[in-house]
C-alpha positions as semicolon CSV with decimal commas, in nm:
position;residue;x (nm);y (nm);z (nm)
1;M;0,000;0,000;0,000
2;V;0,130;0,342;-0,093
3;E;0,170;0,583;0,196
4;Q;-0,022;0,906;0,158
5;D;0,129;1,246;0,239
6;W;-0,118;1,306;0,524
7;Q;-0,016;0,977;0,685
8;A;0,349;1,080;0,691
9;R;0,258;1,420;0,835
10;A;0,039;1,257;1,100
11;R;0,326;1,030;1,206
12;Q;0,567;1,326;1,219
13;R;0,316;1,524;1,425
14;Q;0,271;1,235;1,667
15;R;0,649;1,197;1,692
16;R;0,684;1,568;1,781
17;I;0,411;1,535;2,045
18;N;0,576;1,225;2,192
19;T;0,914;1,403;2,196
20;V;0,773;1,695;2,395
21;I;0,593;1,465;2,638
22;G;0,905;1,251;2,676
23;A;1,122;1,556;2,742
24;L;0,877;1,684;3,004
25;F;0,871;1,339;3,164
26;A;1,252;1,330;3,175
27;V;1,270;1,676;3,334
28;G;1,013;1,573;3,596
29;L;1,199;1,249;3,660
30;V;1,530;1,428;3,718
31;C;1,370;1,690;3,945
32;G;1,186;1,421;4,141
33;F;1,505;1,218;4,179
34;L;1,698;1,523;4,305
35;V;1,425;1,613;4,553
36;G;1,417;1,255;4,679
37;F;1,797;1,238;4,698
38;F;1,840;1,563;4,893
39;E;1,527;1,533;5,108
40;D;1,577;1,510;5,484
41;D;1,512;1,149;5,587
42;K;1,374;1,253;5,924
43;A;1,116;1,492;5,776
44;G;0,763;1,385;5,690
45;L;0,637;1,337;5,336
46;V;0,505;1,693;5,300
47;A;0,704;1,860;5,578
48;P;0,832;2,214;5,516
49;N;1,208;2,279;5,501
50;S;1,282;1,919;5,404
51;I;1,490;2,006;5,094
52;P;1,766;2,265;5,049
53;P;1,645;2,613;4,943
54;W;1,859;2,608;4,627
55;L;1,687;2,289;4,515
56;A;1,342;2,429;4,592
57;V;1,410;2,744;4,385
58;T;1,569;2,545;4,102
59;S;1,282;2,296;4,094
60;A;1,023;2,574;4,091
61;I;1,197;2,754;3,804
62;V;1,241;2,432;3,606
63;F;0,873;2,345;3,663
64;I;0,751;2,687;3,546
65;V;0,973;2,689;3,238
66;A;0,901;2,326;3,145
67;V;0,523;2,357;3,179
68;S;0,515;2,691;2,994
69;F;0,739;2,571;2,710
70;G;0,576;2,229;2,691
71;S;0,226;2,378;2,680
72;W;0,329;2,617;2,405
73;K;0,491;2,340;2,197
74;L;0,196;2,105;2,243
75;M;-0,052;2,381;2,157
76;K;0,134;2,435;1,828
77;E;0,091;2,065;1,744
78;S;-0,274;2,039;1,850
79;D;-0,562;2,063;1,608
80;E;-0,871;2,271;1,679
81;H;-1,064;1,984;1,838
82;E;-0,780;1,908;2,083
83;R;-0,745;2,279;2,168
84;V;-1,114;2,298;2,256
85;I;-1,085;1,991;2,479
86;H;-0,777;2,129;2,657
87;T;-0,940;2,469;2,702
88;K;-1,253;2,314;2,853
89;T;-1,055;2,093;3,091
90;T;-0,841;2,389;3,200
91;V;-1,152;2,595;3,272
92;I;-1,306;2,312;3,475
93;A;-0,988;2,262;3,680
94;G;-0,962;2,636;3,736
95;N;-1,324;2,654;3,846
96;V;-1,273;2,369;4,093
97;M;-0,990;2,565;4,255
98;L;-1,161;2,905;4,226
99;I;-1,479;2,772;4,385
100;G;-1,312;2,525;4,621
101;F;-1,073;2,761;4,798
102;P;-1,320;3,036;4,897
103;A;-1,576;2,778;5,012
104;W;-1,314;2,593;5,217
105;F;-1,177;2,923;5,353
106;V;-1,520;3,039;5,473
107;L;-1,590;2,700;5,631
108;W;-1,250;2,720;5,804
109;K;-1,327;3,070;5,931
110;G;-1,648;2,928;6,074
111;G;-1,456;2,654;6,254
112;I;-1,617;2,374;6,053
113;T;-1,316;2,248;5,856
114;P;-0,939;2,251;5,901
115;E;-0,734;2,527;5,740
116;P;-0,732;2,513;5,357
117;D;-0,450;2,298;5,224
118;A;-0,290;2,391;4,892
119;L;-0,193;2,032;4,816
120;W;-0,554;1,910;4,840
121;L;-0,674;2,200;4,624
122;F;-0,404;2,126;4,366
123;M;-0,495;1,757;4,362
124;A;-0,865;1,843;4,325
125;G;-0,776;2,057;4,022
126;I;-0,561;1,784;3,866
127;I;-0,820;1,511;3,925
128;S;-1,105;1,725;3,790
129;S;-0,893;1,806;3,485
130;M;-0,827;1,435;3,424
131;I;-1,194;1,345;3,460
132;A;-1,301;1,630;3,232
133;F;-1,039;1,533;2,973
134;A;-1,159;1,173;2,973
135;W;-1,519;1,290;2,943
136;Y;-1,460;1,529;2,653
137;K;-1,209;1,306;2,472
138;F;-1,384;0,969;2,492
139;R;-1,756;1,040;2,509
């Protein structure tokens, strides 16, 4: 069977997407390894001051640059349908955090719940984004 031009372009596009995702995975793997290597063994899993400040600053900068650059590169490779899905999932995750924090904060001020925890809010945003992505992508 003769390969069509669009098939070659689709494979090249998928290869570029996989390269970006692989590079982001590798950056995250290295940062995670360094955090685990330098983390204080006596500190708890989410204890403050458990890694050196230089590593915290470096990891934060690498995270911001990697996510910004990776998002930009992936957005260039996405078609219109994928962009709409990613926009919708981002809005849903943002709404979960924008609605969740004030509600939790007011309940905390009323003495009903513990103080708002950024990690739980972040995880709620990530999980809602994953659920929304699955819904919009596979329905």
